[in-house]
């Protein structure tokens, strides 16, 4: 039970009123700027005009290089890299200029079905742009069979340039295909603003698995029956485009986005799922675009943000999606003539590039990194130079960026120069100035201990925590919910011990001590690994470190891998959307702690010590998370606390995770998208949902945390399954969530919370909903934060309404309040897109939203009590 203790009657000095500023910590304000260079990734290997570098799912020991002449080369990684021919198509590829073998993508389930897809310029009449499926040979999974070709799209092409040709599977399992405008100049073949003509000037999204519910493509000379159309593609059923009528039976429903001139190389960010592309300009501008569903990127009405050759033909009111970044033609550090779209860096070895989009210009040789907020770039800087870069890829062993040097016939690797990666940081823990007594981990003045309610799972390690806010004045912006704000120079310290004999604290070994430093642009993290003498800890390299320990668990000896995180891995969790600093928030810190041998409220202690810029409200009214083993709290509250601690850094509105559910503690379950929420990567099992009441097998979150492998969650910081956390989620899914009679529901919560009475008209958690209503709504009657509510999104002029099964909802509006006014029913629509970062709500568009005051109410009609 969390207890908030009042300050009255206790001496002021117990609570930090004698706070002093720390004078000993020794960290740079920001990480010293790293320098970058290119090195030949495979010095012994040569390639013929490489244009793409591709990974095979589930295999981290090889990459595949696409050669324009018609060959796919496989390179084995580790030790001495070797090159093999995966498949040759030179007899059917027309290569030269911008034609050739241009794209390759392995099916997400390639390990089972052996399928892969290529895009190439075919020989023969019309030199068609061809998208085909192939399969590996029966006796060798690393050899493609040219005789297995199945053509999906075969589009005749009257010009040799602007072919696009990149292909990628998205996180939704659909195949995305980049297409140029067919060629020549000024869109002379009139393709760029058409959705009912041919397959040019856009991005396609097709279903190569022909899933149930997908649609057949409309007839066309280029179309086969070997794929289908995802039913949510944006132009399905379109009858107008650019203010003119179109025949829906002639629309190329394959289009996902349009208005692109020559999208040369695209890539999905593996974390956020955003699709980036570089679109080659004509005479003035090159651009980076983030591709959106149904987006029109302007060509040929626009070239970047400038008028394009057909600007005068643009219909009235035409609005395109502007580039996230553009640059002018010419030479110089910010110029070029032909963009090559790149990749988002998510590797281990270059933390200052983590999350940045890295791309190049084929002509000028500039290689850049870019960051953005929303649809505008915020930072853009040079990394290196090498003309002729035609494609990018990722080395799966470390996440390094690989570059296809088309002109020099080699594969390059982006590296940080060694003398700039580790300089400027304290080399040992003793040098950091954190502890006056390293042996007993006694911190220097101005560094204070703290505790949290719900620790992140760290593979059975135990942790100690400290923080330091610079100066001795207020340095924290308090928030009741959500992340707090912190002054630059604030530092958090976390120390890890691991028992070498499970259950024996005396066997604990010091593993590491981590630091998180707040600076003006974000945070950076450092890890210090304790040596075998256990007398000091030493700075871990930029790329992190891995170590194996023998753990005695009863009669069994377990080999446990411990990962000392890279600096990039620190940034993977400490994201801007999560507030950068994790665990240092109201619901986590609202607990009792011991200060000077007295038990006190931790939030009250922080308040009296003057840390808050604006003092919080009454402490007892503030939210508090609970530990997974707190038997006095309901399963719902414990699960919400556990998911918030372990998942919410990524799974939240604007978070970087692909699954758009909301794990934040303050978000009610009905709004979180958890219950029957859609799974982005369902591996072909479309009936899986995030949480299915009563069904563990189809509950994706349960499966992700209870099984090892590449899909394990959380994806960083853990190699050991959390048995208690798994059991907690299991009990919630099987005991709390399944539908019960009211009597069984009463009994369930009464068994969980001693002395709890749930008569129908009572309100056990004082949230304004009686117990019978909570039963029908599926909310927790002991957890006030788990409730039903309307939510208004002012920016979208929309009300959102949770819709539990078994109840009837009616939404009404009125211009006035009062007993005699008439209320008018308004329509509620089912949402298909994520709302506030999650799915599963109903929505109602509010007409006349800005025309004056209006009132809204929801009527909930419950069935008769069972």
mmCIF file of N, CA, C and O in Angstrom, residues 133-177:
data_model
loop_
_atom_site.group_PDB
_atom_site.id
_atom_site.type_symbol
_atom_site.label_atom_id
_atom_site.label_comp_id
_atom_site.label_asym_id
_atom_site.label_seq_id
_atom_site.Cartn_x
_atom_site.Cartn_y
_atom_site.Cartn_z
ATOM 1 N N UNK A 133 7.513 -12.021 -58.454
ATOM 2 C CA UNK A 133 7.823 -12.847 -57.284
ATOM 3 C C UNK A 133 8.659 -14.038 -57.723
ATOM 4 O O UNK A 133 8.403 -14.652 -58.779
ATOM 5 N N UNK A 134 9.664 -14.366 -56.903
ATOM 6 C CA UNK A 134 10.471 -15.561 -57.120
ATOM 7 C C UNK A 134 10.483 -16.383 -55.835
ATOM 8 O O UNK A 134 10.003 -15.934 -54.784
ATOM 9 N N UNK A 135 11.078 -17.564 -55.929
ATOM 10 C CA UNK A 135 11.178 -18.440 -54.773
ATOM 11 C C UNK A 135 12.567 -19.071 -54.749
ATOM 12 O O UNK A 135 13.202 -19.243 -55.802
ATOM 13 N N UNK A 136 13.046 -19.410 -53.549
ATOM 14 C CA UNK A 136 14.341 -20.072 -53.453
ATOM 15 C C UNK A 136 14.211 -21.516 -53.912
ATOM 16 O O UNK A 136 13.103 -22.077 -53.995
ATOM 17 N N UNK A 137 15.328 -22.125 -54.214
ATOM 18 C CA UNK A 137 15.316 -23.522 -54.660
ATOM 19 C C UNK A 137 14.960 -24.436 -53.497
ATOM 20 O O UNK A 137 15.217 -24.112 -52.336
ATOM 21 N N UNK A 138 14.384 -25.599 -53.778
ATOM 22 C CA UNK A 138 13.963 -26.498 -52.691
ATOM 23 C C UNK A 138 15.116 -26.984 -51.828
ATOM 24 O O UNK A 138 14.916 -27.248 -50.638
ATOM 25 N N UNK A 139 16.301 -27.115 -52.397
ATOM 26 C CA UNK A 139 17.413 -27.696 -51.642
ATOM 27 C C UNK A 139 18.410 -26.676 -51.109
ATOM 28 O O UNK A 139 19.404 -27.047 -50.488
ATOM 29 N N UNK A 140 18.166 -25.380 -51.326
ATOM 30 C CA UNK A 140 19.096 -24.363 -50.841
ATOM 31 C C UNK A 140 18.327 -23.078 -50.543
ATOM 32 O O UNK A 140 17.909 -22.373 -51.461
ATOM 33 N N UNK A 141 18.147 -22.741 -49.256
ATOM 34 C CA UNK A 141 17.390 -21.537 -48.919
ATOM 35 C C UNK A 141 18.118 -20.250 -49.255
ATOM 36 O O UNK A 141 17.517 -19.173 -49.156
ATOM 37 N N UNK A 142 19.378 -20.347 -49.695
ATOM 38 C CA UNK A 142 20.143 -19.146 -50.028
ATOM 39 C C UNK A 142 20.493 -19.114 -51.515
ATOM 40 O O UNK A 142 21.513 -18.570 -51.920
ATOM 41 N N UNK A 143 19.582 -19.687 -52.313
ATOM 42 C CA UNK A 143 19.726 -19.639 -53.768
ATOM 43 C C UNK A 143 18.360 -19.404 -54.386
ATOM 44 O O UNK A 143 17.436 -20.205 -54.196
ATOM 45 N N UNK A 144 18.199 -18.288 -55.102
ATOM 46 C CA UNK A 144 16.942 -18.007 -55.771
ATOM 47 C C UNK A 144 16.822 -18.775 -57.063
ATOM 48 O O UNK A 144 17.819 -19.009 -57.761
ATOM 49 N N UNK A 145 15.625 -19.190 -57.406
ATOM 50 C CA UNK A 145 15.379 -19.980 -58.609
ATOM 51 C C UNK A 145 14.739 -19.092 -59.677
ATOM 52 O O UNK A 145 13.570 -18.705 -59.560
ATOM 53 N N UNK A 146 15.462 -18.753 -60.748
ATOM 54 C CA UNK A 146 14.899 -17.877 -61.801
ATOM 55 C C UNK A 146 13.673 -18.461 -62.482
ATOM 56 O O UNK A 146 12.858 -17.723 -63.048
ATOM 57 N N UNK A 147 13.521 -19.776 -62.425
ATOM 58 C CA UNK A 147 12.409 -20.416 -63.130
ATOM 59 C C UNK A 147 11.087 -20.322 -62.355
ATOM 60 O O UNK A 147 10.057 -20.779 -62.841
ATOM 61 N N UNK A 148 11.129 -19.749 -61.173
ATOM 62 C CA UNK A 148 9.893 -19.665 -60.366
ATOM 63 C C UNK A 148 9.199 -18.321 -60.530
ATOM 64 O O UNK A 148 8.289 -17.998 -59.765
ATOM 65 N N UNK A 149 9.579 -17.529 -61.513
ATOM 66 C CA UNK A 149 9.050 -16.177 -61.630
ATOM 67 C C UNK A 149 7.537 -16.172 -61.827
ATOM 68 O O UNK A 149 6.993 -16.889 -62.662
ATOM 69 N N UNK A 150 6.883 -15.323 -61.036
ATOM 70 C CA UNK A 150 5.453 -15.036 -61.185
ATOM 71 C C UNK A 150 5.335 -13.516 -61.313
ATOM 72 O O UNK A 150 5.692 -12.774 -60.400
ATOM 73 N N UNK A 151 4.847 -13.063 -62.462
ATOM 74 C CA UNK A 151 4.765 -11.616 -62.712
ATOM 75 C C UNK A 151 3.522 -11.053 -62.038
ATOM 76 O O UNK A 151 2.429 -11.570 -62.198
ATOM 77 N N UNK A 152 3.723 -9.951 -61.302
ATOM 78 C CA UNK A 152 2.602 -9.276 -60.645
ATOM 79 C C UNK A 152 2.145 -8.076 -61.469
ATOM 80 O O UNK A 152 0.947 -7.909 -61.715
ATOM 81 N N UNK A 153 3.087 -7.208 -61.844
ATOM 82 C CA UNK A 153 2.780 -6.021 -62.637
ATOM 83 C C UNK A 153 3.801 -5.923 -63.754
ATOM 84 O O UNK A 153 5.007 -6.096 -63.519
ATOM 85 N N UNK A 154 3.341 -5.633 -64.967
ATOM 86 C CA UNK A 154 4.216 -5.562 -66.129
ATOM 87 C C UNK A 154 3.814 -4.325 -66.929
ATOM 88 O O UNK A 154 3.041 -4.405 -67.887
ATOM 89 N N UNK A 155 4.346 -3.168 -66.545
ATOM 90 C CA UNK A 155 3.921 -1.886 -67.091
ATOM 91 C C UNK A 155 4.850 -1.435 -68.225
ATOM 92 O O UNK A 155 6.022 -1.157 -68.006
ATOM 93 N N UNK A 156 4.353 -1.378 -69.481
ATOM 94 C CA UNK A 156 5.180 -0.845 -70.571
ATOM 95 C C UNK A 156 5.652 0.571 -70.250
ATOM 96 O O UNK A 156 4.922 1.368 -69.654
ATOM 97 N N UNK A 157 6.892 0.881 -70.687
ATOM 98 C CA UNK A 157 7.523 2.155 -70.329
ATOM 99 C C UNK A 157 8.136 2.744 -71.591
ATOM 100 O O UNK A 157 9.006 2.133 -72.216
ATOM 101 N N UNK A 158 7.711 3.948 -71.963
ATOM 102 C CA UNK A 158 8.147 4.562 -73.217
ATOM 103 C C UNK A 158 9.449 5.328 -73.100
ATOM 104 O O UNK A 158 9.954 5.846 -74.102
ATOM 105 N N UNK A 159 9.996 5.471 -71.900
ATOM 106 C CA UNK A 159 11.266 6.182 -71.731
ATOM 107 C C UNK A 159 12.165 5.367 -70.820
ATOM 108 O O UNK A 159 11.707 4.516 -70.054
ATOM 109 N N UNK A 160 13.460 5.644 -70.882
ATOM 110 C CA UNK A 160 14.404 4.823 -70.133
ATOM 111 C C UNK A 160 14.707 5.314 -68.731
ATOM 112 O O UNK A 160 15.349 4.600 -67.961
ATOM 113 N N UNK A 161 14.258 6.502 -68.390
ATOM 114 C CA UNK A 161 14.623 7.051 -67.080
ATOM 115 C C UNK A 161 13.403 7.149 -66.172
ATOM 116 O O UNK A 161 12.286 6.840 -66.562
ATOM 117 N N UNK A 162 13.638 7.594 -64.936
ATOM 118 C CA UNK A 162 12.582 7.797 -63.928
ATOM 119 C C UNK A 162 11.778 6.514 -63.703
ATOM 120 O O UNK A 162 10.553 6.498 -63.823
ATOM 121 N N UNK A 163 12.475 5.466 -63.308
ATOM 122 C CA UNK A 163 11.804 4.183 -63.111
ATOM 123 C C UNK A 163 11.480 3.873 -61.646
ATOM 124 O O UNK A 163 10.710 2.957 -61.377
ATOM 125 N N UNK A 164 12.059 4.631 -60.720
ATOM 126 C CA UNK A 164 11.857 4.273 -59.308
ATOM 127 C C UNK A 164 12.426 2.900 -59.051
ATOM 128 O O UNK A 164 13.623 2.666 -59.209
ATOM 129 N N UNK A 165 11.580 1.968 -58.660
ATOM 130 C CA UNK A 165 11.993 0.574 -58.618
ATOM 131 C C UNK A 165 12.306 0.022 -57.248
ATOM 132 O O UNK A 165 12.618 -1.165 -57.123
ATOM 133 N N UNK A 166 12.235 0.842 -56.180
ATOM 134 C CA UNK A 166 12.505 0.301 -54.855
ATOM 135 C C UNK A 166 11.269 -0.438 -54.356
ATOM 136 O O UNK A 166 10.135 -0.015 -54.603
ATOM 137 N N UNK A 167 11.483 -1.536 -53.636
ATOM 138 C CA UNK A 167 10.380 -2.324 -53.079
ATOM 139 C C UNK A 167 10.701 -2.668 -51.630
ATOM 140 O O UNK A 167 11.834 -3.032 -51.295
ATOM 141 N N UNK A 168 9.705 -2.522 -50.753
ATOM 142 C CA UNK A 168 9.867 -2.834 -49.330
ATOM 143 C C UNK A 168 8.553 -3.345 -48.775
ATOM 144 O O UNK A 168 7.476 -2.840 -49.135
ATOM 145 N N UNK A 169 8.634 -4.303 -47.882
ATOM 146 C CA UNK A 169 7.463 -4.678 -47.103
ATOM 147 C C UNK A 169 7.340 -3.722 -45.928
ATOM 148 O O UNK A 169 8.316 -3.450 -45.220
ATOM 149 N N UNK A 170 6.130 -3.218 -45.728
ATOM 150 C CA UNK A 170 5.885 -2.339 -44.607
ATOM 151 C C UNK A 170 5.608 -3.127 -43.341
ATOM 152 O O UNK A 170 5.454 -4.361 -43.364
ATOM 153 N N UNK A 171 5.531 -2.449 -42.212
ATOM 154 C CA UNK A 171 5.215 -3.132 -40.958
ATOM 155 C C UNK A 171 3.844 -3.774 -40.960
ATOM 156 O O UNK A 171 3.569 -4.643 -40.137
ATOM 157 N N UNK A 172 2.969 -3.361 -41.892
ATOM 158 C CA UNK A 172 1.647 -3.968 -42.012
ATOM 159 C C UNK A 172 1.648 -5.239 -42.855
ATOM 160 O O UNK A 172 0.605 -5.867 -43.055
ATOM 161 N N UNK A 173 2.825 -5.624 -43.383
ATOM 162 C CA UNK A 173 2.931 -6.838 -44.185
ATOM 163 C C UNK A 173 2.588 -6.664 -45.647
ATOM 164 O O UNK A 173 2.651 -7.631 -46.418
ATOM 165 N N UNK A 174 2.232 -5.453 -46.069
ATOM 166 C CA UNK A 174 1.948 -5.189 -47.478
ATOM 167 C C UNK A 174 3.223 -4.753 -48.190
ATOM 168 O O UNK A 174 4.163 -4.227 -47.569
ATOM 169 N N UNK A 175 3.248 -4.945 -49.507
ATOM 170 C CA UNK A 175 4.402 -4.600 -50.319
ATOM 171 C C UNK A 175 4.224 -3.199 -50.889
ATOM 172 O O UNK A 175 3.208 -2.897 -51.530
ATOM 173 N N UNK A 176 5.225 -2.344 -50.668
ATOM 174 C CA UNK A 176 5.233 -0.973 -51.172
ATOM 175 C C UNK A 176 6.227 -0.888 -52.329
ATOM 176 O O UNK A 176 7.348 -1.405 -52.233
ATOM 177 N N UNK A 177 5.807 -0.218 -53.413
ATOM 178 C CA UNK A 177 6.593 -0.156 -54.643
ATOM 179 C C UNK A 177 6.703 1.308 -55.075
ATOM 180 O O UNK A 177 5.695 2.004 -55.198
#
